[in-house]
CSV table of N, CA and C in Angstrom, one decimal:
chain,number,residue,atom,x,y,z
Q,1,MET,N,115.9,45.1,138.1
Q,1,MET,CA,117.3,45.4,137.0
Q,1,MET,C,117.4,46.4,137.4
Q,2,ARG,N,118.9,46.9,138.3
Q,2,ARG,CA,119.8,48.2,137.9
Q,2,ARG,C,120.6,48.4,137.4
Q,3,ILE,N,121.3,49.4,136.7
Q,3,ILE,CA,123.1,49.5,135.8
Q,3,ILE,C,123.2,50.7,136.8
Q,4,SER,N,124.5,50.7,137.2
Q,4,SER,CA,125.3,51.6,137.7
Q,4,SER,C,126.2,51.2,137.2
Q,5,GLU,N,127.0,52.5,136.6
Q,5,GLU,CA,128.4,52.3,136.3
Q,5,GLU,C,128.7,51.6,135.5
Q,6,GLY,N,128.5,50.5,134.4
Q,6,GLY,CA,128.8,49.7,133.4
Q,6,GLY,C,128.0,48.6,134.1
Q,7,LEU,N,127.4,48.1,135.1
Q,7,LEU,CA,127.0,47.0,135.8
Q,7,LEU,C,125.7,47.3,135.8
Q,8,VAL,N,125.3,45.4,135.6
Q,8,VAL,CA,123.9,46.4,135.5
Q,8,VAL,C,123.3,44.9,136.5
Q,9,LYS,N,122.9,44.2,137.3
Q,9,LYS,CA,122.5,43.7,137.8
Q,9,LYS,C,120.9,43.4,137.7
Q,10,ILE,N,120.8,42.0,137.6
Q,10,ILE,CA,119.3,41.7,137.4
Q,10,ILE,C,119.0,40.0,137.8
Q,11,SER,N,118.1,40.1,138.3
Q,11,SER,CA,117.5,38.2,138.8
Q,11,SER,C,117.5,37.4,137.5
Q,12,VAL,N,117.4,35.9,137.8
Q,12,VAL,CA,117.5,35.2,136.7
Q,12,VAL,C,116.2,35.0,136.4
Q,13,ARG,N,114.9,35.7,137.1
Q,13,ARG,CA,113.3,35.5,136.3
Q,13,ARG,C,113.5,36.3,135.9
Q,14,GLU,N,113.7,37.9,136.3
Q,14,GLU,CA,113.2,39.6,135.3
Q,14,GLU,C,114.1,38.9,133.9
Q,15,LEU,N,115.0,38.1,134.1
Q,15,LEU,CA,116.3,38.1,132.9
Q,15,LEU,C,115.2,37.0,131.5
Q,16,VAL,N,114.7,36.2,132.0
Q,16,VAL,CA,114.0,35.2,131.2
Q,16,VAL,C,112.3,35.2,130.7
Q,17,GLU,N,111.8,36.2,131.9
Q,17,GLU,CA,110.9,37.0,131.9
Q,17,GLU,C,111.2,38.0,130.0
Q,18,PHE,N,112.4,39.0,130.4
Q,18,PHE,CA,112.4,40.0,129.7
Q,18,PHE,C,112.1,39.5,128.4
Q,19,VAL,N,113.8,38.5,128.2
Q,19,VAL,CA,114.4,38.0,126.5
Q,19,VAL,C,113.1,37.1,126.0
Q,20,LEU,N,112.8,36.3,126.6
Q,20,LEU,CA,111.8,35.6,126.5
Q,20,LEU,C,110.5,35.7,126.3
Q,21,ARG,N,110.2,36.2,126.7
Q,21,ARG,CA,108.8,36.9,127.1
Q,21,ARG,C,107.0,36.0,126.0
Q,22,GLU,N,106.8,34.9,126.7
Q,22,GLU,CA,105.8,34.3,126.3
Q,22,GLU,C,105.3,34.4,126.8
Q,23,GLY,N,104.0,35.0,127.9
Q,23,GLY,CA,103.3,35.3,129.1
Q,23,GLY,C,103.6,35.6,130.0
Q,24,SER,N,104.0,34.5,130.9
Q,24,SER,CA,104.1,34.7,132.4
Q,24,SER,C,105.1,34.0,132.7
Q,25,ILE,N,105.5,33.5,133.5
Q,25,ILE,CA,106.7,32.7,134.3
Q,25,ILE,C,105.9,32.1,135.2
Q,26,THR,N,104.9,32.9,135.6
Q,26,THR,CA,103.4,32.4,137.2
Q,26,THR,C,102.7,31.3,136.7
Q,27,SER,N,102.4,30.3,137.4
Q,27,SER,CA,101.5,28.9,136.9
Q,27,SER,C,99.4,29.6,137.2
Q,28,THR,N,99.0,30.3,136.8
Q,28,THR,CA,98.2,31.0,137.1
Q,28,THR,C,97.8,31.4,138.5
Q,29,MET,N,98.8,31.3,139.3
Q,29,MET,CA,99.1,32.6,140.6
Q,29,MET,C,98.8,33.7,140.5
Q,30,SER,N,98.2,34.4,141.0
Q,30,SER,CA,98.0,36.0,141.0
Q,30,SER,C,96.9,36.7,142.1
Q,31,SER,N,96.8,36.1,143.1
Q,31,SER,CA,96.1,36.9,144.0
Q,31,SER,C,97.2,36.8,145.5
Q,32,SER,N,97.4,38.0,146.2
Q,32,SER,CA,98.2,37.8,147.1
Q,32,SER,C,98.1,36.4,147.7
Q,33,ASN,N,96.9,36.2,148.6
Q,33,ASN,CA,96.8,35.0,148.7
Q,33,ASN,C,97.5,34.3,148.4
Q,34,ARG,N,97.0,33.6,147.3
Q,34,ARG,CA,97.8,32.7,146.4
Q,34,ARG,C,99.0,32.5,146.1
Q,35,ALA,N,99.8,34.0,146.5
Q,35,ALA,CA,101.2,34.1,146.7
Q,35,ALA,C,101.6,33.5,148.0
Q,36,ILE,N,101.1,33.6,149.1
Q,36,ILE,CA,100.9,33.2,150.8
Q,36,ILE,C,100.9,31.5,150.2
Q,37,LEU,N,100.4,31.3,150.1
Q,37,LEU,CA,99.4,30.0,149.7
Q,37,LEU,C,101.4,29.4,148.7
Q,38,GLY,N,101.7,30.1,147.6
Q,38,GLY,CA,102.9,28.7,147.2
Q,38,GLY,C,103.5,29.8,148.2
Q,39,THR,N,104.0,30.4,148.6
Q,39,THR,CA,105.2,30.4,149.4
Q,39,THR,C,105.2,29.0,150.9
Q,40,LEU,N,103.7,28.8,151.3
Q,40,LEU,CA,103.9,27.7,152.1
Q,40,LEU,C,104.1,26.3,151.8
Q,41,ALA,N,103.3,26.2,150.5
Q,41,ALA,CA,104.2,25.1,149.5
Q,41,ALA,C,105.6,24.7,149.3
Q,42,HIS,N,106.2,25.6,148.0
Q,42,HIS,CA,107.7,25.5,148.3
Q,42,HIS,C,107.9,24.5,149.8
Q,43,LYS,N,107.8,25.9,150.5
Q,43,LYS,CA,108.3,25.5,152.0
Q,43,LYS,C,108.0,23.6,152.6
Q,44,LYS,N,106.8,23.4,152.3
Q,44,LYS,CA,106.1,21.9,152.1
Q,44,LYS,C,107.2,21.3,151.7
Q,45,ILE,N,107.2,21.1,150.6
Q,45,ILE,CA,107.6,20.6,149.8
Q,45,ILE,C,109.3,20.3,149.8
Q,46,GLN,N,109.9,21.3,150.3
Q,46,GLN,CA,111.1,21.6,150.6
Q,46,GLN,C,111.6,20.5,151.3
Q,47,GLU,N,110.3,21.2,152.6
Q,47,GLU,CA,110.5,20.2,154.2
Q,47,GLU,C,110.6,18.7,153.8
Q,48,SER,N,110.0,17.9,152.8
Q,48,SER,CA,109.4,16.8,152.8
Q,48,SER,C,110.6,16.0,152.0
Q,49,MET,N,111.6,16.6,151.5
Q,49,MET,CA,112.8,16.4,150.8
Q,49,MET,C,113.9,15.6,151.6
Q,50,GLU,N,114.6,14.7,151.6
Q,50,GLU,CA,115.7,13.8,151.7
Q,50,GLU,C,117.0,14.8,152.0
Q,51,ALA,N,117.8,14.4,153.4
Q,51,ALA,CA,119.0,14.8,153.5
Q,51,ALA,C,120.0,15.8,152.4
Q,52,ASN,N,119.9,15.0,151.3
Q,52,ASN,CA,120.9,15.5,150.4
Q,52,ASN,C,120.5,16.9,150.0
Q,53,TYR,N,118.6,17.5,150.0
Q,53,TYR,CA,117.8,18.3,149.1
Q,53,TYR,C,118.2,19.4,149.6
Q,54,GLU,N,119.4,21.0,149.4
Q,54,GLU,CA,118.8,22.0,149.8
Q,54,GLU,C,118.0,22.7,149.6
Q,55,ALA,N,117.9,23.8,150.3
Q,55,ALA,CA,116.4,24.4,150.4
Q,55,ALA,C,117.4,26.1,149.4
Q,56,GLU,N,116.1,27.2,148.8
Q,56,GLU,CA,116.8,28.2,148.3
Q,56,GLU,C,118.2,28.1,148.6
Q,57,VAL,N,118.8,28.0,147.2
Q,57,VAL,CA,120.3,28.2,147.5
Q,57,VAL,C,120.8,29.6,146.3
Q,58,LYS,N,121.1,30.2,146.8
Q,58,LYS,CA,121.9,31.4,146.3
Q,58,LYS,C,122.7,31.3,145.4
Q,59,MET,N,122.0,31.6,144.3
Q,59,MET,CA,123.2,31.5,143.0
Q,59,MET,C,123.6,32.8,142.3
Q,60,VAL,N,124.7,33.6,142.3
Q,60,VAL,CA,125.3,34.7,141.6
Q,60,VAL,C,125.8,34.1,140.4
Q,61,HIS,N,125.5,35.5,139.4
Q,61,HIS,CA,126.5,34.7,138.2
Q,61,HIS,C,126.9,36.4,137.6
Q,62,GLU,N,128.1,36.7,137.4
Q,62,GLU,CA,128.9,37.5,137.1
Q,62,GLU,C,130.0,36.9,134.8
Q,63,CYS,N,129.5,38.0,134.7
Q,63,CYS,CA,129.9,37.5,133.1
Q,63,CYS,C,130.1,39.3,132.6
Q,64,GLU,N,130.7,39.3,131.7
Q,64,GLU,CA,130.9,40.7,130.6
Q,64,GLU,C,129.8,40.2,129.0
Q,65,LYS,N,130.1,40.6,128.3
Q,65,LYS,CA,129.3,41.1,127.2
Q,65,LYS,C,128.1,42.6,126.8
Q,66,ASP,N,130.1,42.8,125.5
Q,66,ASP,CA,129.3,43.8,124.8
Q,66,ASP,C,130.6,45.2,125.7
Q,67,ASP,N,131.5,44.7,126.4
Q,67,ASP,CA,132.0,45.8,127.5
Q,67,ASP,C,130.8,46.0,128.7
Q,68,ILE,N,129.9,45.3,129.1
Q,68,ILE,CA,128.9,45.8,130.4
Q,68,ILE,C,128.8,44.6,130.9
Q,69,THR,N,129.3,44.8,132.5
Q,69,THR,CA,129.3,43.5,133.3
Q,69,THR,C,128.2,42.7,133.8
Q,70,PHE,N,127.7,42.0,133.9
Q,70,PHE,CA,126.3,41.4,134.1
Q,70,PHE,C,126.5,40.9,135.2
Q,71,LEU,N,125.3,41.3,136.6
Q,71,LEU,CA,125.1,39.8,137.3
Q,71,LEU,C,123.9,39.7,137.8
Q,72,VAL,N,124.2,38.3,137.6
Q,72,VAL,CA,122.9,37.6,137.4
Q,72,VAL,C,122.5,36.8,138.3
Q,73,GLU,N,121.2,36.9,139.2
Q,73,GLU,CA,121.7,36.1,140.8
Q,73,GLU,C,119.9,36.5,140.9
Q,74,GLY,N,119.8,35.4,141.5
Q,74,GLY,CA,118.2,34.6,142.1
Q,74,GLY,C,119.1,33.4,142.7
Q,75,ARG,N,117.4,32.8,142.6
Q,75,ARG,CA,117.6,31.7,144.4
Q,75,ARG,C,117.2,30.4,143.7
Q,76,ALA,N,117.9,28.9,144.1
Q,76,ALA,CA,117.3,28.5,143.0
Q,76,ALA,C,116.5,27.5,144.2
Q,77,ASP,N,115.0,26.7,144.1
Q,77,ASP,CA,114.5,26.2,144.9
Q,77,ASP,C,114.8,25.3,145.5
Q,78,GLY,N,115.9,24.0,145.5
Q,78,GLY,CA,117.1,23.2,145.4
Q,78,GLY,C,117.9,23.3,144.8
Q,79,VAL,N,118.6,22.5,145.5
Q,79,VAL,CA,119.6,21.5,145.1
Q,79,VAL,C,120.1,20.6,145.2
Q,80,ILE,N,120.0,19.2,144.7
Q,80,ILE,CA,119.7,17.5,145.5
Q,80,ILE,C,121.2,17.6,144.6
Q,81,ARG,N,121.8,16.4,145.3
Q,81,ARG,CA,123.4,16.2,144.7
Q,81,ARG,C,122.7,15.0,145.6
Q,82,ASP,N,123.7,13.7,144.9
Q,82,ASP,CA,123.3,12.5,144.8
Q,82,ASP,C,124.5,11.6,144.3
Q,83,LEU,N,124.3,9.7,144.2
Q,83,LEU,CA,125.6,10.1,143.3
Q,83,LEU,C,125.0,9.8,142.4
Q,84,VAL,N,124.5,10.0,141.5
Q,84,VAL,CA,123.9,10.3,140.3
Q,84,VAL,C,124.9,11.4,139.7
Q,85,GLY,N,124.8,13.0,140.8
Q,85,GLY,CA,124.9,13.6,139.5
Q,85,GLY,C,124.3,15.4,140.5
Q,86,VAL,N,124.3,16.0,140.6
Q,86,VAL,CA,123.4,17.1,140.4
Q,86,VAL,C,121.9,17.6,139.9
Q,87,THR,N,120.7,17.9,140.4
Q,87,THR,CA,119.5,18.3,139.8
Q,87,THR,C,119.3,19.2,140.7
Q,88,ILE,N,119.5,20.3,140.1
Q,88,ILE,CA,118.6,21.5,140.0
Q,88,ILE,C,117.2,21.7,139.7
Q,89,ASP,N,116.1,21.6,141.2
Q,89,ASP,CA,115.1,21.5,141.7
Q,89,ASP,C,113.9,23.1,141.8
Q,90,GLU,N,113.0,23.2,140.5
Q,90,GLU,CA,112.0,24.9,140.7
Q,90,GLU,C,111.2,24.2,140.6
Q,91,ILE,N,110.1,24.4,141.5
Q,91,ILE,CA,108.9,24.3,141.9
Q,91,ILE,C,108.1,25.3,142.0
Q,92,LYS,N,107.1,25.0,141.0
Q,92,LYS,CA,105.9,26.4,140.6
Q,92,LYS,C,104.7,25.7,141.2
Q,93,THR,N,104.3,26.5,142.1
Q,93,THR,CA,102.2,26.1,142.4
Q,93,THR,C,101.3,26.2,141.3
Q,94,THR,N,101.3,25.7,142.0
Q,94,THR,CA,99.7,26.1,140.0
Q,94,THR,C,98.6,25.6,139.9
Q,95,THR,N,97.0,25.4,139.7
Q,95,THR,CA,95.5,24.9,140.3
Q,95,THR,C,95.6,24.6,138.9
Q,96,ARG,N,95.9,24.6,137.4
Q,96,ARG,CA,96.1,23.6,136.3
Q,96,ARG,C,95.7,22.4,136.6
Q,97,ASP,N,95.4,22.1,136.3
Q,97,ASP,CA,95.1,20.6,136.3
Q,97,ASP,C,96.3,19.6,135.9
Q,98,LEU,N,97.1,18.6,136.7
Q,98,LEU,CA,98.4,18.3,136.4
Q,98,LEU,C,98.5,18.1,135.5
Q,99,SER,N,97.2,17.0,134.6
Q,99,SER,CA,97.6,16.3,133.2
Q,99,SER,C,97.4,16.9,132.4
Q,100,LEU,N,97.0,18.5,132.6
Q,100,LEU,CA,97.3,19.2,131.7
Q,100,LEU,C,98.7,19.4,131.1
Q,101,ILE,N,99.9,19.5,132.1
Q,101,ILE,CA,100.9,19.7,132.0
Q,101,ILE,C,102.1,18.9,131.9
Q,102,ASP,N,102.6,19.4,131.0
Q,102,ASP,CA,103.5,18.4,130.1
Q,102,ASP,C,105.1,19.1,129.7
Q,103,GLU,N,105.6,19.0,128.8
Q,103,GLU,CA,107.3,18.9,128.6
Q,103,GLU,C,107.5,20.8,128.0
Q,104,ASN,N,106.5,20.3,127.6
Q,104,ASN,CA,106.8,22.0,127.1
Q,104,ASN,C,105.3,23.3,127.7
Q,105,TYR,N,105.0,22.2,128.5
Q,105,TYR,CA,103.9,23.5,129.4
Q,105,TYR,C,104.2,25.6,129.1
Q,106,ASN,N,105.5,25.6,130.0
Q,106,ASN,CA,105.9,26.9,130.7
Q,106,ASN,C,106.9,26.9,129.9
Q,107,PRO,N,108.2,27.0,128.7
Q,107,PRO,CA,109.6,27.8,128.4
Q,107,PRO,C,109.8,28.1,129.4
Q,108,LEU,N,109.2,29.1,129.8
Q,108,LEU,CA,110.4,30.2,130.9
Q,108,LEU,C,110.6,29.2,132.3
Q,109,HIS,N,109.7,28.6,132.5
Q,109,HIS,CA,109.7,27.4,134.1
Q,109,HIS,C,111.4,26.8,133.3
Q,110,TRP,N,111.5,26.1,132.5
Q,110,TRP,CA,112.4,25.8,132.2
Q,110,TRP,C,113.5,26.5,132.0
Q,111,ALA,N,113.4,27.8,131.7
Q,111,ALA,CA,115.2,28.7,131.1
Q,111,ALA,C,114.8,29.4,132.7
Q,112,GLN,N,114.0,29.2,133.3
Q,112,GLN,CA,114.9,29.3,135.0
Q,112,GLN,C,115.5,28.7,135.6
Q,113,ALA,N,115.0,27.7,135.8
Q,113,ALA,CA,116.0,26.6,135.8
Q,113,ALA,C,117.3,26.1,135.1
Q,114,LYS,N,117.4,26.1,134.0
Q,114,LYS,CA,118.2,25.8,133.2
Q,114,LYS,C,119.6,26.9,133.7
Q,115,CYS,N,119.0,28.6,133.4
Q,115,CYS,CA,120.5,29.2,134.2
Q,115,CYS,C,120.9,29.0,135.9
Q,116,TYR,N,120.3,28.6,137.0
Q,116,TYR,CA,120.8,28.1,137.9
Q,116,TYR,C,121.9,26.6,136.9
Q,117,ALA,N,121.0,25.8,137.0
Q,117,ALA,CA,122.2,25.3,136.5
Q,117,ALA,C,123.2,25.5,136.0
Q,118,TYR,N,123.3,25.8,134.8
Q,118,TYR,CA,124.0,26.5,134.3
Q,118,TYR,C,125.4,27.4,135.3
Q,119,PHE,N,124.4,28.1,136.4
Q,119,PHE,CA,125.9,28.9,137.1
Q,119,PHE,C,126.4,28.0,137.9
Q,120,TYR,N,125.2,26.6,138.2
Q,120,TYR,CA,126.0,26.0,139.7
Q,120,TYR,C,126.9,24.8,138.8
Q,121,ALA,N,127.1,24.5,137.6
Q,121,ALA,CA,127.6,23.7,136.4
Q,121,ALA,C,129.1,24.0,136.6
Q,122,LYS,N,128.7,25.9,136.2
Q,122,LYS,CA,130.4,26.5,135.7
Q,122,LYS,C,131.4,26.5,136.3
Q,123,GLU,N,130.5,27.0,138.1
Q,123,GLU,CA,131.1,26.9,139.5
Q,123,GLU,C,131.8,26.0,139.9
Q,124,HIS,N,130.9,24.4,139.8
Q,124,HIS,CA,131.1,23.2,140.1
Q,124,HIS,C,131.8,22.0,139.2
Q,125,ALA,N,132.5,23.3,138.0
Q,125,ALA,CA,133.4,22.2,137.7
Q,125,ALA,C,131.6,20.8,137.1
Q,126,GLN,N,131.2,20.2,136.5
Q,126,GLN,CA,130.1,19.8,136.5
Q,126,GLN,C,129.6,19.3,134.9
Q,127,LYS,N,130.1,18.3,134.3
Q,127,LYS,CA,129.9,18.1,133.1
Q,127,LYS,C,128.2,18.2,132.8
Q,128,GLU,N,127.8,17.3,133.6
Q,128,GLU,CA,126.1,17.4,133.1
Q,128,GLU,C,125.9,18.1,133.9
Q,129,MET,N,124.8,17.9,134.0
Q,129,MET,CA,123.7,18.8,135.1
Q,129,MET,C,121.9,18.3,135.4
Q,130,GLN,N,121.4,17.8,136.3
Q,130,GLN,CA,119.7,17.4,135.7
Q,130,GLN,C,118.8,18.5,136.4
Q,131,VAL,N,117.9,19.0,135.5
Q,131,VAL,CA,116.8,20.5,135.9
Q,131,VAL,C,115.7,19.2,136.4
Q,132,ARG,N,115.2,19.6,137.4
Q,132,ARG,CA,113.4,19.3,137.7
Q,132,ARG,C,112.4,20.4,137.9
Q,133,LEU,N,111.0,19.9,137.1
Q,133,LEU,CA,110.4,21.3,136.9
Q,133,LEU,C,109.3,20.1,138.2
Q,134,THR,N,109.4,21.0,139.7
Q,134,THR,CA,108.2,20.5,139.9
Q,134,THR,C,107.1,21.1,140.7
Q,135,TYR,N,105.7,21.0,139.6
Q,135,TYR,CA,104.1,21.2,139.9
Q,135,TYR,C,103.6,20.8,141.5
Q,136,TYR,N,103.2,21.5,141.7
Q,136,TYR,CA,102.8,21.6,143.7
Q,136,TYR,C,101.1,22.1,142.8
Q,137,HIS,N,100.2,21.5,142.7
Q,137,HIS,CA,99.0,21.8,142.5
Q,137,HIS,C,97.9,22.6,144.3
Q,138,ILE,N,97.9,23.1,144.5
Q,138,ILE,CA,97.5,24.0,145.2
Q,138,ILE,C,96.1,23.7,146.4
Q,139,GLU,N,94.9,23.0,145.1
Q,139,GLU,CA,94.2,22.4,146.1
Q,139,GLU,C,94.1,21.2,145.9
Q,140,THR,N,94.9,20.5,145.0
Q,140,THR,CA,94.6,18.6,145.1
Q,140,THR,C,95.6,18.2,146.3
Q,141,LYS,N,96.7,19.7,146.5
Q,141,LYS,CA,98.4,18.6,147.3
Q,141,LYS,C,98.9,17.3,146.5
Q,142,GLU,N,98.6,17.4,144.7
Q,142,GLU,CA,99.6,16.2,144.2
Q,142,GLU,C,100.6,17.1,143.5
Q,143,ILE,N,101.6,16.8,142.9
Q,143,ILE,CA,103.0,16.6,142.6
Q,143,ILE,C,103.2,15.9,141.1
Q,144,LYS,N,103.9,16.6,140.9
Q,144,LYS,CA,104.1,16.3,139.4
Q,144,LYS,C,105.2,16.5,139.0
Q,145,TYR,N,105.9,15.5,138.8
Q,145,TYR,CA,107.9,16.2,138.5
Q,145,TYR,C,108.0,15.8,136.5
Q,146,LEU,N,108.6,17.1,136.2
Q,146,LEU,CA,109.1,16.5,134.8
Q,146,LEU,C,111.0,16.8,135.3
Q,147,GLN,N,111.6,16.1,134.1
Q,147,GLN,CA,113.0,16.6,134.4
Q,147,GLN,C,113.6,15.8,133.0
Q,148,ARG,N,114.9,16.6,132.9
Q,148,ARG,CA,115.5,16.1,131.7
Q,148,ARG,C,116.8,16.7,132.4
Q,149,GLY,N,117.9,15.9,131.6
Q,149,GLY,CA,119.0,16.2,131.6
Q,149,GLY,C,120.3,17.4,130.8
Q,150,PHE,N,121.1,18.3,131.4
Q,150,PHE,CA,121.6,18.9,130.3
Q,150,PHE,C,123.5,19.0,130.8
Q,151,PHE,N,124.0,18.6,129.4
Q,151,PHE,CA,125.6,18.7,129.1
Q,151,PHE,C,125.8,20.6,129.3
Q,152,PHE,N,126.9,20.3,130.2
Q,152,PHE,CA,127.0,22.1,129.7
Q,152,PHE,C,127.4,22.9,129.0
Q,153,GLU,N,127.8,22.5,128.4
Q,153,GLU,CA,127.9,22.9,126.9
Q,153,GLU,C,126.4,23.6,126.4
Q,154,GLU,N,125.1,22.9,126.4
Q,154,GLU,CA,124.1,23.3,126.0
Q,154,GLU,C,123.6,24.2,127.4
Q,155,LEU,N,123.7,24.2,128.3
Q,155,LEU,CA,123.7,24.9,129.5
Q,155,LEU,C,124.2,26.5,129.2
Q,156,GLU,N,125.5,26.5,128.8
Q,156,GLU,CA,126.3,27.1,128.4
Q,156,GLU,C,126.0,28.2,127.2
Q,157,ALA,N,125.5,27.2,125.8
Q,157,ALA,CA,125.2,28.0,125.0
Q,157,ALA,C,124.3,28.9,125.0
Q,158,PHE,N,122.8,27.7,125.5
Q,158,PHE,CA,121.6,29.1,126.6
Q,158,PHE,C,121.7,30.1,127.0
Q,159,PHE,N,122.7,30.3,127.7
Q,159,PHE,CA,122.8,31.3,128.7
Q,159,PHE,C,123.3,32.4,127.9
Q,160,THR,N,124.3,31.7,127.6
Q,160,THR,CA,124.5,33.0,126.6
Q,160,THR,C,124.0,34.1,124.9
Q,161,THR,N,123.4,32.6,124.3
Q,161,THR,CA,122.4,33.6,123.9
Q,161,THR,C,120.8,34.1,125.0
Q,162,ILE,N,120.9,34.3,125.7
Q,162,ILE,CA,119.7,35.3,126.9
Q,162,ILE,C,120.6,36.3,127.5
Q,163,ILE,N,122.0,36.1,127.8
Q,163,ILE,CA,122.5,36.8,127.7
Q,163,ILE,C,122.6,38.2,126.5
Q,164,THR,N,123.1,37.7,124.9
Q,164,THR,CA,123.8,38.2,124.4
Q,164,THR,C,122.5,39.1,123.7
Q,165,LYS,N,120.9,38.2,124.1
Q,165,LYS,CA,120.4,39.1,123.5
Q,165,LYS,C,119.6,40.1,124.6
Q,166,TYR,N,119.6,40.4,125.4
Q,166,TYR,CA,119.4,41.1,127.0
Q,166,TYR,C,120.9,41.9,126.4
Q,167,ALA,N,121.8,41.4,126.4
Q,167,ALA,CA,123.3,42.6,126.0
Q,167,ALA,C,122.6,44.2,125.2
Q,168,LYS,N,122.4,43.5,123.9
Q,168,LYS,CA,121.8,44.3,123.0
Q,168,LYS,C,120.8,44.9,122.8
Q,169,TRP,N,120.3,45.3,124.1
Q,169,TRP,CA,119.0,45.9,124.8
Q,169,TRP,C,119.8,47.0,125.8
Q,170,ILE,N,120.2,46.2,126.5
Q,170,ILE,CA,120.8,47.2,127.2
Q,170,ILE,C,121.4,48.8,126.6
Q,171,ARG,N,122.3,47.7,125.8
Q,171,ARG,CA,123.0,48.9,125.2
Q,171,ARG,C,122.1,49.6,124.6
Q,172,PHE,N,121.4,49.5,124.2
Q,172,PHE,CA,120.4,50.4,123.5
Q,172,PHE,C,120.2,51.4,124.2
Q,173,TYR,N,119.5,50.9,126.1
Q,173,TYR,CA,119.0,51.5,126.2
Q,173,TYR,C,119.7,52.8,127.4
Q,174,MET,N,121.1,51.9,127.9
Q,174,MET,CA,122.6,52.9,128.1
Q,174,MET,C,123.1,54.0,126.6
Q,175,ASP,N,123.2,53.9,125.9
Q,175,ASP,CA,123.4,54.8,124.8
Q,175,ASP,C,122.7,56.1,124.9
Q,176,TRP,N,120.6,55.6,125.5
Q,176,TRP,CA,119.6,56.2,124.6
Q,176,TRP,C,120.3,57.3,125.9
């Protein structure tokens, strides 16, 4: 987070981790060696996707809340555009058995991807978005996909709730 003259710059990841504070956004990845393996896995998955998959899509969303301007930014691991619609793909590497990962495994993963979906939907006037979490097991190289659909209004309400909670904290911080 960076604050200067009423402008708060924050990454999507920092924002959801701060507001939703339920554990860690990482999937049991802790050492620098694991971080490198995670980066390599992301690249491998992204390169294996079809031509309609755009990797590492920079997203920036500016909004105002309580007289504070927020610039929220990050990179979606992937954006898939096809005849059905648009899907935001968020890749997570793990050493956890994939059979133990389900829809409720880590709400922060969904939160991060939903923010990207909201940014994309707002910028491109999409009424619906798909969000996919791609879990890649570092050791077995297995992949598990979890996918959900959201209407724009759901994504907007979700992001508004997140940024409203964060704005309260930032207001206290700035006043202090």
